[in-house]
Phi, psi and omega in degrees: 000128183287132178290136178294150178292130180293149177297329179296339181255007182260122181303323183292350178251009184292342180277356181254133178268113181292147179238119180285154178294132181284131172220154176299164181304318179232078181299142183296318182222078181295143178268128183270080177291153173289157177299323179298316182291318179298318179299313182294315182287331174299318179285331176295316178298324177296319178295315181299320182299321181269353175074023181289138174226112187203178178299323181289336175293323177296320178296317181294313181293325176297319179300313181295317182296323178292330177280324182215089185293353179262010181284089190294330179293321177296319177299312183296317181292327177296315180297316179299323179291316177306314182289319184296323183258010177055050182286162180286105183287335175296319177295320178297320180296323178295322175297321179293332176303314179294312185291326180294320179293320182289324185236056185304323188266015178261117184302319186300327179300316184283327177294318178298319179297322178297317178299319178296319183292331175297333179268316184286318175058047175230083189283336186299313177298334180294321178298322178293319179296315180299319178301324178292322180293331180292342175288340175272315180207107184274006184232016184287122185301314185297323180293315179296320179298318179294318180298317180293321176298315182302312181295314184288323183290312182276331168044053181257132181303322179292326179294321180282340193309318184258010188293321181293320176296322180299313183288329177294323177298319179293320180288330175295323179288326181208096185295343181263010180289095184298327179296320179291321176298316179299319181292325176299316179297318178300315183293317186277321191242341190243008184232027180088178181262117184267166181303130182088354182246019186292329179280091187291332177294320177294319179298316180298316179296318179300315182292324177295317178297316183298313184288324178294319178295323178296318178294322179300320181286318182226084186300322185270058181236099184302326182298317181292318178297320177294324177295318177300314177300317181299318179299312182298314182291321179298327183257013178053042179259126180298143176302330184299340177294344184260006189298322179296323179287319190284321189307316181301334182281348178269358182254161175285167179299326180293337183267357180294134185242343186290127176260326180262145180277122177264111184296331178282335181224072183299135181282170177300143178290155179297136181088001180295147178276105183233158358294154181265119182301324181294324178289320178299316177299318180298314180296321178298322178297323177298312181295323180298317180294323179295329177068191179061223181295335179294337178296327177295324176296321179297316181295326178294321178293320178296323177298317181295327177292312182293327185266339187221309193266342181211057187298332181300333180250032184305315181299323179295315182292327175297322176297315180297322179296314181299316181294322179295316180292324178296319178295325181292328182276344184292000000 
């Protein structure tokens, strides 16, 4: 692979005085940058010092960003340069398409994209682009954060219109995608009331059916149980309202008694791995809130978790037992 020509050897950069990175005489832990990176950043510091904003600055910052996509100063100076010279932001966005896919987990890529979108103000193609990135990584925090910002900032009913279908497709592909579950909660409960969602009682019933059916299909899915908890807490509904639904999931398959399918409380699917530790924890939380003699039921469930169903967190369940018994004696 041919080494790139150093900026120090390029005649068109002879008017810029490079500035080396300051370090103590004997740094405790010197960073061994490549010669290419040191050369580029030395000239970048020189550019920043004189305040130049030009086409060659865009070339230089792109070079640095490709070497180190987390170089936030290069990103910021690049954006300032784009605005100062009235550069084509659409062209810049296409470059970001490439860099975002390559560096999905780099925050600066998405922050720069957000700044561009504040100027371009065309959010619909962005949703399509984000959907493509999810084919690479459907759980990337920065991508989901950007999508939520995009939806909330532009807050267009048409923009929100297909969001629930979009997230359902992702959950159909991977029912354990916690990021998609979180986004569903954000879409339904945390971003205002969207067109067609005005009947909140209907929406609540729909979401309860959806999450219960999801748990029925895959009982040992922490994301779905957390979503159920989120719905109940958001609507100030006591966990105890779920006891009829939860109890079958705390039993083994041999102990299941339901012959008829209850649409409001779907039973565990055949072949489910039961008892479900998440259901046992949920039921224990119900008993804990009830207090009194029910606290003893809670401690028994915590014991079963620590000794059999969730041994990895044994110390935690022992702590819950001690706290429960202490509360009972108070």
